[in-house]
Amino acid sequence: PQAPNNVKSDWPCDMASSVEKFRTLEKNDIDHMLTKNIPDVPLFDDNEVFGTCAIISNAATLRNSNLGYFIDQHDLVLRFNNAPTKGYEKDVGSKTTIRILNSQVVTKPQFQFVSSPLYKRLKLLMWDPSNYTSSINEWITSPEHNFIDNYISFRKSNPRSNFHIVHPQYLWRLWDYIQDHTTAHIRRNPPSSGFLGLAMLLPRCTVVNMFEFIPSERMTHRCHYYHEKVDVTCTFGIWHPLAAEKLLMLTANTMPDQTVFHTGFLSIPGYKSPIC
Ligand code: NCC
């Protein structure tokens, strides 16, 4: 099928050459207590590649999906923030290889980040937004959420943890890509954790299956599968450019409508697939 005319058709393969490589903060990026605590090992080794990868949104439409068994068959499973698996295995599975966390989850006491078992024995990646034009030094002196103490305590109490931080300027290069591929003007707020996860995995996976990013027929006004809270902005966006992200995902999808809107996932070829 032809790509809609608001999107260039070479996505996602062109991202490999047109966006700078996925980048986490490195020890020598700034002279700061924070970077001294960054692990010596990278988030992924160069040779860590996967056949099938699953990205599980936090969307309420996952409830009653019965997708858990299928999700657990993937070589890598990415989840977000404080989304639980315990008690929801039938719908979301139980395997987690990596979690992407926004800095609120690392910082706010309600998430009990340092003590909760949810963040142990898996890879972790955190992001915190900077201003579009901020230097790295400006960002670290006034991050959006003050995650620094909790990052350091977590690393000190879990010295073998593989817990990295996205380079804040990388988020803006992703935003530039979304804006360049969207006719409408999007607000200058960084992409959601979901789009960051896709960008991180495209270079490492042959195929990336994304669960309930495009809402299926189980569509509801609730926000999360693990909460009763009603909030449609979680699905369509109010701060992140969610609608633009989702249109891009749909454009790169190779699954039939039945799979996207009935079963509840779409499939995007990674850079290692024959399509790219
Ligand atoms: O809701 P959130 O998002 O944790 O969801 C993770 C990713 O799943 C996709 N999603 C989620 C819900 C939904 N109904 N449809 C979806 O497609 C999105 O791609 C989303 O990125 C975040 O991106 O980190 C975010 O985090 C929450 C919140 O901070 C955490 O859940 C912790 O409570 C943000 N909400 C608020 O700050 C109120 C949300 O804006 C972004």
Short mmCIF file of N, CA and C in Angstrom, two decimals, residues 129-194:
data_model
loop_
_atom_site.label_atom_id
_atom_site.label_comp_id
_atom_site.label_asym_id
_atom_site.label_seq_id
_atom_site.Cartn_x
_atom_site.Cartn_y
_atom_site.Cartn_z
N PRO A 129 13.36 15.28 30.20
CA PRO A 129 13.41 16.24 29.10
C PRO A 129 14.26 17.47 29.39
N SER A 130 15.00 17.92 28.39
CA SER A 130 15.69 19.21 28.48
C SER A 130 14.90 20.18 27.60
N ASN A 131 15.28 21.47 27.60
CA ASN A 131 14.72 22.36 26.59
C ASN A 131 15.41 22.06 25.26
N TYR A 132 14.73 22.42 24.19
CA TYR A 132 15.24 22.11 22.84
C TYR A 132 16.67 22.61 22.65
N THR A 133 16.95 23.81 23.18
CA THR A 133 18.27 24.40 22.92
C THR A 133 19.25 24.27 24.10
N SER A 134 18.83 23.58 25.17
CA SER A 134 19.71 23.51 26.36
C SER A 134 20.98 22.73 26.08
N SER A 135 22.06 23.19 26.69
CA SER A 135 23.29 22.39 26.66
C SER A 135 23.13 21.30 27.73
N ILE A 136 24.01 20.33 27.68
CA ILE A 136 23.95 19.24 28.64
C ILE A 136 24.20 19.76 30.07
N ASN A 137 25.06 20.77 30.19
CA ASN A 137 25.32 21.35 31.52
C ASN A 137 24.12 22.10 32.06
N GLU A 138 23.42 22.81 31.17
CA GLU A 138 22.19 23.51 31.61
C GLU A 138 21.16 22.50 32.08
N TRP A 139 21.03 21.43 31.33
CA TRP A 139 20.04 20.39 31.70
C TRP A 139 20.35 19.80 33.07
N ILE A 140 21.60 19.41 33.29
CA ILE A 140 21.91 18.69 34.53
C ILE A 140 21.78 19.59 35.76
N THR A 141 21.93 20.90 35.59
CA THR A 141 21.77 21.78 36.75
C THR A 141 20.29 22.03 37.07
N SER A 142 19.40 21.86 36.10
CA SER A 142 17.97 21.95 36.45
C SER A 142 17.14 20.95 35.62
N PRO A 143 17.27 19.67 35.96
CA PRO A 143 16.46 18.67 35.25
C PRO A 143 14.98 18.90 35.53
N GLU A 144 14.13 18.38 34.67
CA GLU A 144 12.67 18.54 34.86
C GLU A 144 12.23 17.92 36.20
N HIS A 145 12.74 16.73 36.51
CA HIS A 145 12.49 16.09 37.80
C HIS A 145 13.85 15.74 38.39
N ASN A 146 14.00 15.99 39.69
CA ASN A 146 15.34 15.80 40.25
C ASN A 146 15.62 14.34 40.61
N PHE A 147 15.99 13.59 39.58
CA PHE A 147 16.17 12.15 39.70
C PHE A 147 17.55 11.77 40.22
N ILE A 148 18.44 12.76 40.34
CA ILE A 148 19.87 12.44 40.51
C ILE A 148 20.16 11.63 41.78
N ASP A 149 19.58 12.05 42.92
CA ASP A 149 19.85 11.32 44.17
C ASP A 149 19.36 9.87 44.07
N ASN A 150 18.17 9.70 43.54
CA ASN A 150 17.63 8.33 43.45
C ASN A 150 18.42 7.48 42.45
N TYR A 151 18.89 8.10 41.38
CA TYR A 151 19.72 7.34 40.43
C TYR A 151 20.98 6.84 41.14
N ILE A 152 21.62 7.74 41.86
CA ILE A 152 22.88 7.37 42.53
C ILE A 152 22.62 6.32 43.61
N SER A 153 21.55 6.52 44.42
CA SER A 153 21.28 5.51 45.47
C SER A 153 20.99 4.15 44.86
N PHE A 154 20.22 4.14 43.77
CA PHE A 154 19.89 2.86 43.14
C PHE A 154 21.16 2.18 42.64
N ARG A 155 22.02 2.95 41.98
CA ARG A 155 23.26 2.38 41.45
C ARG A 155 24.17 1.88 42.58
N LYS A 156 24.18 2.61 43.69
CA LYS A 156 25.04 2.20 44.81
C LYS A 156 24.50 0.93 45.45
N SER A 157 23.16 0.84 45.59
CA SER A 157 22.65 -0.38 46.23
C SER A 157 22.53 -1.55 45.23
N ASN A 158 22.62 -1.27 43.94
CA ASN A 158 22.58 -2.35 42.92
C ASN A 158 23.74 -2.15 41.95
N PRO A 159 24.98 -2.37 42.44
CA PRO A 159 26.14 -1.99 41.62
C PRO A 159 26.24 -2.78 40.30
N ARG A 160 25.56 -3.92 40.23
CA ARG A 160 25.65 -4.68 38.98
C ARG A 160 24.51 -4.34 38.01
N SER A 161 23.67 -3.37 38.40
CA SER A 161 22.53 -3.02 37.54
C SER A 161 23.01 -2.37 36.24
N ASN A 162 22.27 -2.64 35.17
CA ASN A 162 22.57 -1.99 33.88
C ASN A 162 21.52 -0.90 33.66
N PHE A 163 21.80 0.29 34.18
CA PHE A 163 20.83 1.37 34.24
C PHE A 163 21.43 2.63 33.61
N HIS A 164 20.94 2.98 32.44
CA HIS A 164 21.48 4.12 31.70
C HIS A 164 20.46 5.25 31.56
N ILE A 165 20.97 6.39 31.11
CA ILE A 165 20.14 7.60 30.95
C ILE A 165 20.26 8.05 29.50
N VAL A 166 19.13 8.35 28.89
CA VAL A 166 19.17 8.82 27.49
C VAL A 166 19.86 10.18 27.44
N HIS A 167 20.69 10.38 26.43
CA HIS A 167 21.27 11.70 26.22
C HIS A 167 20.11 12.64 25.84
N PRO A 168 19.88 13.73 26.63
CA PRO A 168 18.66 14.52 26.40
C PRO A 168 18.59 15.11 24.99
N GLN A 169 19.74 15.36 24.37
CA GLN A 169 19.70 15.93 23.01
C GLN A 169 19.26 14.90 21.97
N TYR A 170 19.47 13.61 22.29
CA TYR A 170 18.98 12.56 21.37
C TYR A 170 17.46 12.63 21.24
N LEU A 171 16.76 12.92 22.36
CA LEU A 171 15.29 12.99 22.33
C LEU A 171 14.83 14.05 21.32
N TRP A 172 15.59 15.15 21.24
CA TRP A 172 15.21 16.22 20.30
C TRP A 172 15.51 15.85 18.86
N ARG A 173 16.52 15.01 18.65
CA ARG A 173 16.77 14.56 17.26
C ARG A 173 15.62 13.64 16.81
N LEU A 174 15.08 12.87 17.76
CA LEU A 174 13.91 12.04 17.44
C LEU A 174 12.70 12.91 17.16
N TRP A 175 12.54 13.95 17.98
CA TRP A 175 11.43 14.90 17.78
C TRP A 175 11.55 15.53 16.38
N ASP A 176 12.78 15.94 16.00
CA ASP A 176 12.99 16.54 14.66
C ASP A 176 12.52 15.56 13.59
N TYR A 177 12.86 14.29 13.78
CA TYR A 177 12.47 13.29 12.77
C TYR A 177 10.94 13.21 12.67
N ILE A 178 10.27 13.16 13.82
CA ILE A 178 8.80 13.08 13.80
C ILE A 178 8.23 14.31 13.09
N GLN A 179 8.74 15.50 13.44
CA GLN A 179 8.22 16.72 12.81
C GLN A 179 8.50 16.72 11.30
N ASP A 180 9.69 16.27 10.90
CA ASP A 180 10.02 16.23 9.46
C ASP A 180 9.12 15.29 8.69
N HIS A 181 8.51 14.32 9.37
CA HIS A 181 7.68 13.33 8.70
C HIS A 181 6.20 13.54 8.98
N THR A 182 5.85 14.74 9.47
CA THR A 182 4.45 15.04 9.81
C THR A 182 4.10 16.40 9.22
N THR A 183 3.00 16.47 8.48
CA THR A 183 2.63 17.75 7.87
C THR A 183 2.21 18.76 8.93
N ALA A 184 1.46 18.31 9.93
CA ALA A 184 0.98 19.23 10.97
C ALA A 184 2.15 19.66 11.85
N HIS A 185 2.02 20.86 12.42
CA HIS A 185 3.03 21.29 13.39
C HIS A 185 2.77 20.57 14.70
N ILE A 186 3.81 19.97 15.26
CA ILE A 186 3.64 19.32 16.56
C ILE A 186 4.27 20.22 17.64
N ARG A 187 3.77 20.07 18.87
CA ARG A 187 4.31 20.90 19.95
C ARG A 187 5.71 20.44 20.31
N ARG A 188 6.51 21.41 20.80
CA ARG A 188 7.90 21.07 21.12
C ARG A 188 8.00 20.40 22.48
N ASN A 189 7.47 19.19 22.56
CA ASN A 189 7.65 18.34 23.74
C ASN A 189 8.23 17.03 23.24
N PRO A 190 9.11 16.42 24.00
CA PRO A 190 9.80 15.22 23.50
C PRO A 190 8.84 14.07 23.22
N PRO A 191 9.27 13.13 22.37
CA PRO A 191 8.46 11.94 22.09
C PRO A 191 8.15 11.17 23.38
N SER A 192 7.10 10.37 23.34
CA SER A 192 6.74 9.56 24.51
C SER A 192 7.75 8.44 24.71
N SER A 193 7.69 7.81 25.87
CA SER A 193 8.56 6.65 26.13
C SER A 193 8.36 5.58 25.04
N GLY A 194 7.13 5.46 24.53
CA GLY A 194 6.83 4.45 23.52
C GLY A 194 7.63 4.65 22.25
#
